[in-house]
């Protein structure tokens, strides 16, 4: 059983334009598939990250205090006391940044003092919360402890250097002190680029602490909490309710806050779930469009292969008939067309892989594009070949079922 | 064939529309004269690739007072509460842009009533505002409210102007937090600073703030302000550039700037390219859609070949009867054009669907419809693309068929 590549090839040459077109389509398709697959894989990883924080029961909102001569600290402390007293509120905290909302603060912490104003240390998302911060977010300590109330510092200025202790996420701790265990890191000093030359002691390390922004998987939890509260006129509250009571608690809290007698504006009242899915919508849409575009591309190319094979089958009806009359098996006929199809596929795929790798190198250089991995190339090639073969299978097997007499008579 | 072109154009125009709307400069006509000033502040130890994206308060104020240009503005975005006079309306928060009077002329802001404030009001941090059409509709029913007053962040402010509806995406005067959304209240930057309004943009400090109060913040190296200037002629530009060069030198002597000043004046397009306003992923998707169109065109070539070869007998007879090659070529290409038009119409309907889909997925974004609605230019472009692609697809098949001798064909069949 030979593969009859020679005769197939010679027959193809007489109608090469069709095969060239098909090979080009296959090339473009696989070049695109290889690159888009990397992007989609990246996106899926980014979108599937676990936030570790309680999203179902937690909500947040922004408050603006209006009027002359307000003492923000008094107002906030009163708000927090009243909210924390509500039976359905598990914990509540005032903060200047809320996880998963797209806006927040960040600065660098470093194990060494910042001697010159340079970008060293580890960049982390910064949360200014009191001792209720960790319970509100429902996170766990892998080492160390939470803040004590006396460690919390109130601040109405612009600087960020007063606290003397800090809680890190373990991801941030690992980056700051790569050679120590979590227990060893507790008690070590860090220095902040936000201001102040004094050391800040790490007193606790959390299992996770998602940032306000949807970054890469490696940096998503690189964050820290400082026991500081801003006494500003505009701030956010983060509140966790009893499971199942979230919506009613949201209404209760809204009423409570607006009822305080003081002119206030309450805005952006959202659950963490809502905020998070809002943040994911962009990358998610991009991913959907990529997949749809690639699927369409594969579909049209497959149709092209189907069309091409049908066309070749029709033109070869006489040869097929004669071969069958001479005793060729149905399998041999199918094999003939599949060989033809494979020649097209192999040329297309080879060209496509070259194009794909070339484009990938360009993209990796020009922008933050994920690099092609070998396994994905092999995978892509195999899938493409299988698809192309399947597309050709239908017309090929139809050709093989033609009765020799009918075929020989046709022109 | 119509379907092949239709689907190709559909996907392509969906992505082309989004990319085009995301990256087109609404002030293209002022491209050479409207310039953004950028100072490479920072210490010499900082990374080469770091580019300060905004300006400090000190530098902005120095430039406003000393730089040789008639039309320039420093501006930034803030949050502020508005307390409506009507007791039935609750207080609400709005976005405020603190700017200098020339801002409105710089960016072609369309004025409905009144006008911008003047230089004296800028200098004295007067309590004056210009309102957007939206907030004017909300509080004053859309009437001419110039001369009346409005309570912003607890301060009574006099309305000196009202704008026509004005939302630009991307926002040429500020892309520091993304494509930008409009502001409802405009006031002198000095006023916003004096009122200690809460900042709503990006603030980034390479050096820690020295003291604890607001004054220290204003004197710090934190960057949070955008600065634009209009320079109508190249002489004006040269003069301004040499002023900037000597300003930078003077600041280097004061030890405030330690880095090499690279380009200091950017046009809007240059700035957007430098800063990368559009997510590169969008360009990638656009390219994929283009490749899809190419594949559809390749398919169309194949389909057209098959179709024309089916007509060989026909064509041969006509050639034998005296039809010229040219007339056959023309007829076929015109036919392609017609297929292109139908394909284009079908494609634009698909694109409409595609854009609606994207709009649904991103429904929570405020101004998303601005990025997913095709305007006239895009519709025409879509049709044009369709016709051109189909005609191009038809070129090879037409010429290869018309090349054949009539006699061969009549006999072959």
CSV table of C-alpha atoms in Angstrom, one decimal, chain A residues 45-320:
chain,number,residue,atom,x,y,z
A,45,UNK,CA,-5.7,32.3,34.1
A,46,UNK,CA,-6.2,36.0,34.9
A,47,UNK,CA,-9.9,35.8,35.0
A,48,UNK,CA,-10.0,32.5,37.0
A,49,UNK,CA,-7.8,33.8,39.8
A,50,UNK,CA,-9.2,33.2,43.2
A,51,UNK,CA,-9.7,36.3,45.2
A,52,UNK,CA,-9.9,34.5,48.6
A,53,UNK,CA,-11.9,37.3,50.0
A,54,UNK,CA,-15.5,37.1,50.9
A,55,UNK,CA,-17.4,38.5,47.9
A,56,UNK,CA,-20.9,37.2,48.4
A,57,UNK,CA,-21.6,38.8,51.7
A,58,UNK,CA,-19.5,42.0,51.4
A,59,UNK,CA,-20.4,45.3,50.0
A,60,UNK,CA,-18.9,48.8,49.8
A,61,UNK,CA,-19.9,52.4,49.2
A,62,UNK,CA,-18.4,55.9,49.1
A,63,UNK,CA,-19.4,58.7,51.5
A,64,UNK,CA,-18.8,62.4,51.1
A,65,UNK,CA,-19.3,64.6,54.1
A,66,UNK,CA,-20.6,68.1,53.4
A,67,UNK,CA,-20.8,71.2,55.4
A,68,UNK,CA,-18.4,73.5,57.2
A,69,UNK,CA,-16.4,72.6,60.3
A,70,UNK,CA,-16.8,68.8,60.2
A,71,UNK,CA,-14.7,66.6,62.2
A,72,UNK,CA,-14.4,63.6,59.9
A,73,UNK,CA,-12.8,61.4,62.5
A,74,UNK,CA,-15.8,61.9,64.9
A,75,UNK,CA,-18.2,61.2,62.1
A,76,UNK,CA,-16.5,58.1,60.8
A,77,UNK,CA,-16.0,56.6,64.3
A,78,UNK,CA,-19.7,57.2,65.0
A,79,UNK,CA,-20.7,55.6,61.7
A,80,UNK,CA,-18.5,52.6,62.4
A,81,UNK,CA,-19.8,52.1,65.9
A,82,UNK,CA,-23.4,52.2,64.7
A,83,UNK,CA,-22.8,49.9,61.7
A,84,UNK,CA,-20.9,47.4,63.9
A,85,UNK,CA,-23.8,47.4,66.3
A,86,UNK,CA,-26.3,46.2,63.7
A,87,UNK,CA,-27.1,42.6,64.3
A,88,UNK,CA,-26.7,41.7,60.6
A,89,UNK,CA,-23.3,43.3,60.2
A,90,UNK,CA,-20.4,40.9,60.9
A,91,UNK,CA,-17.7,43.6,60.5
A,92,UNK,CA,-17.3,47.0,58.9
A,93,UNK,CA,-14.2,49.1,58.2
A,94,UNK,CA,-13.3,52.5,56.7
A,95,UNK,CA,-10.7,52.5,54.0
A,96,UNK,CA,-9.2,54.6,51.3
A,97,UNK,CA,-9.2,51.8,48.7
A,98,UNK,CA,-11.5,48.8,48.2
A,99,UNK,CA,-10.3,45.5,46.7
A,100,UNK,CA,-11.5,44.5,43.2
A,101,UNK,CA,-12.9,48.0,42.4
A,102,UNK,CA,-10.3,49.2,39.9
A,103,UNK,CA,-9.1,52.2,41.9
A,104,UNK,CA,-6.7,52.3,44.8
A,105,UNK,CA,-3.3,53.3,46.2
A,106,UNK,CA,0.0,51.7,45.9
A,107,UNK,CA,3.5,52.3,47.1
A,108,UNK,CA,6.8,50.5,47.7
A,109,UNK,CA,7.9,48.7,50.8
A,110,UNK,CA,11.5,47.6,51.1
A,111,UNK,CA,13.5,45.6,53.6
A,112,UNK,CA,16.2,48.2,53.5
A,113,UNK,CA,15.7,51.9,54.2
A,114,UNK,CA,15.1,54.1,51.1
A,115,UNK,CA,18.4,55.9,50.9
A,116,UNK,CA,17.8,57.7,47.6
A,117,UNK,CA,14.5,58.4,45.9
A,118,UNK,CA,14.7,55.4,43.7
A,119,UNK,CA,12.3,52.7,42.7
A,120,UNK,CA,13.5,49.9,44.8
A,121,UNK,CA,11.6,47.5,47.0
A,122,UNK,CA,8.4,45.8,46.2
A,123,UNK,CA,5.3,47.6,44.9
A,124,UNK,CA,2.2,46.6,46.7
A,125,UNK,CA,-1.4,47.8,46.9
A,126,UNK,CA,-1.9,49.7,50.1
A,127,UNK,CA,-5.0,49.5,52.3
A,128,UNK,CA,-5.5,51.8,55.3
A,129,UNK,CA,-7.7,49.9,57.7
A,130,UNK,CA,-8.1,49.4,61.4
A,131,UNK,CA,-8.3,46.1,63.2
A,132,UNK,CA,-11.6,45.3,61.6
A,133,UNK,CA,-10.1,45.2,58.1
A,134,UNK,CA,-9.1,41.5,58.2
A,135,UNK,CA,-12.4,40.3,59.7
A,136,UNK,CA,-14.4,42.3,57.2
A,137,UNK,CA,-12.6,40.8,54.3
A,138,UNK,CA,-12.8,37.3,55.9
A,139,UNK,CA,-9.1,36.6,55.4
A,140,UNK,CA,-6.9,34.4,57.5
A,141,UNK,CA,-3.5,34.8,59.2
A,142,UNK,CA,-0.8,32.3,58.2
A,143,UNK,CA,1.5,33.9,60.8
A,144,UNK,CA,1.5,36.7,63.3
A,145,UNK,CA,-1.5,38.7,64.5
A,146,UNK,CA,-4.0,41.4,63.7
A,147,UNK,CA,-3.6,45.1,64.7
A,148,UNK,CA,-4.5,46.1,68.2
A,149,UNK,CA,-6.8,49.2,68.5
A,150,UNK,CA,-4.1,51.3,69.9
A,151,UNK,CA,-1.8,50.8,66.9
A,152,UNK,CA,-4.3,52.5,64.6
A,153,UNK,CA,-3.3,56.0,63.7
A,154,UNK,CA,-5.6,58.8,62.5
A,155,UNK,CA,-4.4,61.1,59.9
A,156,UNK,CA,-5.8,64.1,58.0
A,157,UNK,CA,-2.7,65.1,56.1
A,158,UNK,CA,-1.2,63.9,52.8
A,159,UNK,CA,1.6,61.7,54.1
A,160,UNK,CA,1.7,58.1,54.9
A,161,UNK,CA,4.4,57.5,57.4
A,162,UNK,CA,2.9,57.3,60.9
A,163,UNK,CA,2.1,53.6,61.5
A,164,UNK,CA,4.8,51.5,63.1
A,165,UNK,CA,3.3,48.1,62.1
A,166,UNK,CA,2.0,46.6,59.0
A,167,UNK,CA,0.3,43.4,57.9
A,168,UNK,CA,1.5,41.8,54.6
A,169,UNK,CA,-0.1,39.3,52.3
A,170,UNK,CA,2.1,36.2,52.1
A,171,UNK,CA,2.7,37.0,48.4
A,172,UNK,CA,4.2,40.4,49.4
A,173,UNK,CA,6.1,38.8,52.2
A,174,UNK,CA,7.7,36.2,49.9
A,175,UNK,CA,8.8,39.0,47.5
A,176,UNK,CA,10.3,41.1,50.3
A,177,UNK,CA,12.0,38.3,52.1
A,178,UNK,CA,12.5,35.4,49.7
A,179,UNK,CA,14.7,33.3,51.9
A,180,UNK,CA,12.6,33.4,55.1
A,181,UNK,CA,9.7,31.4,56.3
A,182,UNK,CA,6.5,33.3,57.2
A,183,UNK,CA,7.1,32.9,60.9
A,184,UNK,CA,10.6,34.3,60.5
A,185,UNK,CA,9.2,37.3,58.6
A,186,UNK,CA,7.0,38.3,61.5
A,187,UNK,CA,8.9,40.9,63.5
A,188,UNK,CA,11.1,42.0,60.7
A,189,UNK,CA,11.2,45.7,59.7
A,190,UNK,CA,10.3,47.2,56.4
A,191,UNK,CA,10.5,50.8,55.1
A,192,UNK,CA,7.9,52.6,53.2
A,193,UNK,CA,8.4,54.8,50.1
A,194,UNK,CA,5.3,56.7,51.2
A,195,UNK,CA,7.4,58.7,53.6
A,196,UNK,CA,9.2,58.5,56.9
A,197,UNK,CA,12.5,57.0,57.6
A,198,UNK,CA,11.5,54.8,60.6
A,199,UNK,CA,11.2,51.1,60.3
A,200,UNK,CA,7.7,49.5,60.2
A,201,UNK,CA,7.4,46.1,61.9
A,202,UNK,CA,5.6,43.2,60.2
A,203,UNK,CA,3.2,41.9,62.7
A,204,UNK,CA,1.0,39.7,60.7
A,205,UNK,CA,0.9,37.8,57.3
A,206,UNK,CA,-2.4,37.0,55.5
A,207,UNK,CA,-3.1,34.0,53.3
A,208,UNK,CA,-4.2,36.4,50.5
A,209,UNK,CA,-5.1,40.0,49.9
A,210,UNK,CA,-6.4,40.9,46.5
A,211,UNK,CA,-5.5,44.2,44.9
A,212,UNK,CA,-8.0,46.8,43.6
A,213,UNK,CA,-6.8,46.0,40.1
A,214,UNK,CA,-6.9,42.9,38.0
A,215,UNK,CA,-3.2,42.3,37.4
A,216,UNK,CA,-1.3,39.3,36.4
A,217,UNK,CA,-1.6,36.1,38.5
A,218,UNK,CA,1.7,36.8,40.1
A,219,UNK,CA,0.9,40.2,41.4
A,220,UNK,CA,-2.8,40.0,42.2
A,221,UNK,CA,-2.2,39.5,45.9
A,222,UNK,CA,0.9,41.6,46.4
A,223,UNK,CA,-0.6,44.0,48.9
A,224,UNK,CA,-0.5,45.1,52.5
A,225,UNK,CA,-2.6,46.8,55.2
A,226,UNK,CA,-1.4,49.7,57.4
A,227,UNK,CA,-3.3,50.5,60.6
A,228,UNK,CA,-4.1,54.0,59.5
A,229,UNK,CA,-7.4,55.8,59.0
A,230,UNK,CA,-7.7,59.0,56.9
A,231,UNK,CA,-9.8,61.7,58.4
A,232,UNK,CA,-10.8,63.0,55.0
A,233,UNK,CA,-14.2,64.2,53.8
A,234,UNK,CA,-14.5,61.5,51.2
A,235,UNK,CA,-13.9,57.8,52.0
A,236,UNK,CA,-15.2,54.3,51.5
A,237,UNK,CA,-16.8,51.8,53.8
A,238,UNK,CA,-16.5,48.0,53.4
A,239,UNK,CA,-19.1,46.0,55.2
A,240,UNK,CA,-19.6,42.3,55.6
A,241,UNK,CA,-23.1,41.1,56.4
A,242,UNK,CA,-24.4,37.8,57.8
A,243,UNK,CA,-24.6,35.2,55.1
A,244,UNK,CA,-27.9,35.5,53.2
A,245,UNK,CA,-28.7,38.9,54.7
A,246,UNK,CA,-26.6,41.0,52.4
A,247,UNK,CA,-29.3,42.9,50.4
A,248,UNK,CA,-31.4,43.8,53.4
A,249,UNK,CA,-28.2,44.8,55.3
A,250,UNK,CA,-27.2,47.1,52.4
A,251,UNK,CA,-30.5,48.9,52.7
A,252,UNK,CA,-30.2,49.1,56.5
A,253,UNK,CA,-26.7,50.5,56.3
A,254,UNK,CA,-27.6,53.0,53.6
A,255,UNK,CA,-30.5,54.4,55.7
A,256,UNK,CA,-28.3,54.5,58.8
A,257,UNK,CA,-25.5,56.5,57.1
A,258,UNK,CA,-27.8,59.0,55.4
A,259,UNK,CA,-29.7,59.4,58.7
A,260,UNK,CA,-26.9,60.8,60.6
A,261,UNK,CA,-28.2,64.4,60.6
A,262,UNK,CA,-25.1,65.6,58.8
A,263,UNK,CA,-25.3,66.4,55.1
A,264,UNK,CA,-23.9,63.4,53.4
A,265,UNK,CA,-23.7,61.9,49.9
A,266,UNK,CA,-23.7,58.1,49.6
A,267,UNK,CA,-22.7,56.7,46.3
A,268,UNK,CA,-21.4,53.6,44.4
A,269,UNK,CA,-23.2,51.2,46.8
A,270,UNK,CA,-22.1,47.9,45.3
A,271,UNK,CA,-21.5,44.3,46.3
A,272,UNK,CA,-17.9,43.1,45.9
A,273,UNK,CA,-19.3,40.6,43.4
A,274,UNK,CA,-20.7,43.3,41.2
A,275,UNK,CA,-17.5,45.3,41.4
A,276,UNK,CA,-15.3,42.3,40.6
A,277,UNK,CA,-17.4,41.3,37.6
A,278,UNK,CA,-17.4,44.9,36.4
A,279,UNK,CA,-13.6,44.8,36.5
A,280,UNK,CA,-13.5,41.5,34.7
A,281,UNK,CA,-15.9,42.6,31.9
A,282,UNK,CA,-13.1,44.2,29.8
A,283,UNK,CA,-10.7,41.2,29.7
A,284,UNK,CA,-13.7,38.9,29.4
A,285,UNK,CA,-15.1,40.6,26.4
A,286,UNK,CA,-11.6,40.6,24.8
A,287,UNK,CA,-11.4,36.9,25.4
A,288,UNK,CA,-14.9,36.2,24.0
A,289,UNK,CA,-14.1,38.3,20.9
A,290,UNK,CA,-10.8,36.4,20.4
A,291,UNK,CA,-12.5,33.0,20.7
A,292,UNK,CA,-15.4,34.0,18.3
A,293,UNK,CA,-13.0,35.4,15.8
A,294,UNK,CA,-10.8,32.3,15.9
A,295,UNK,CA,-13.7,30.0,15.7
A,296,UNK,CA,-15.1,31.8,12.6
A,297,UNK,CA,-11.6,31.6,11.1
A,298,UNK,CA,-11.4,27.9,11.6
A,299,UNK,CA,-14.9,27.4,10.3
A,300,UNK,CA,-14.4,29.4,7.1
A,301,UNK,CA,-11.1,27.6,6.4
A,302,UNK,CA,-12.7,24.2,7.0
A,303,UNK,CA,-15.5,25.2,4.6
A,304,UNK,CA,-12.9,26.2,2.1
A,305,UNK,CA,-11.2,22.8,2.4
A,306,UNK,CA,-14.6,21.1,2.1
A,307,UNK,CA,-15.4,23.1,-1.0
A,308,UNK,CA,-12.0,22.5,-2.5
A,309,UNK,CA,-12.2,18.7,-2.0
A,310,UNK,CA,-15.8,18.6,-3.4
A,311,UNK,CA,-14.6,20.4,-6.4
A,312,UNK,CA,-11.6,18.1,-7.0
A,313,UNK,CA,-13.9,15.1,-6.5
A,314,UNK,CA,-16.2,16.4,-9.1
A,315,UNK,CA,-13.4,17.0,-11.6
A,316,UNK,CA,-12.0,13.6,-11.0
A,317,UNK,CA,-15.1,11.6,-11.3
A,318,UNK,CA,-13.9,9.8,-14.4
A,319,UNK,CA,-10.6,8.8,-12.8
A,320,UNK,CA,-12.4,7.7,-9.7
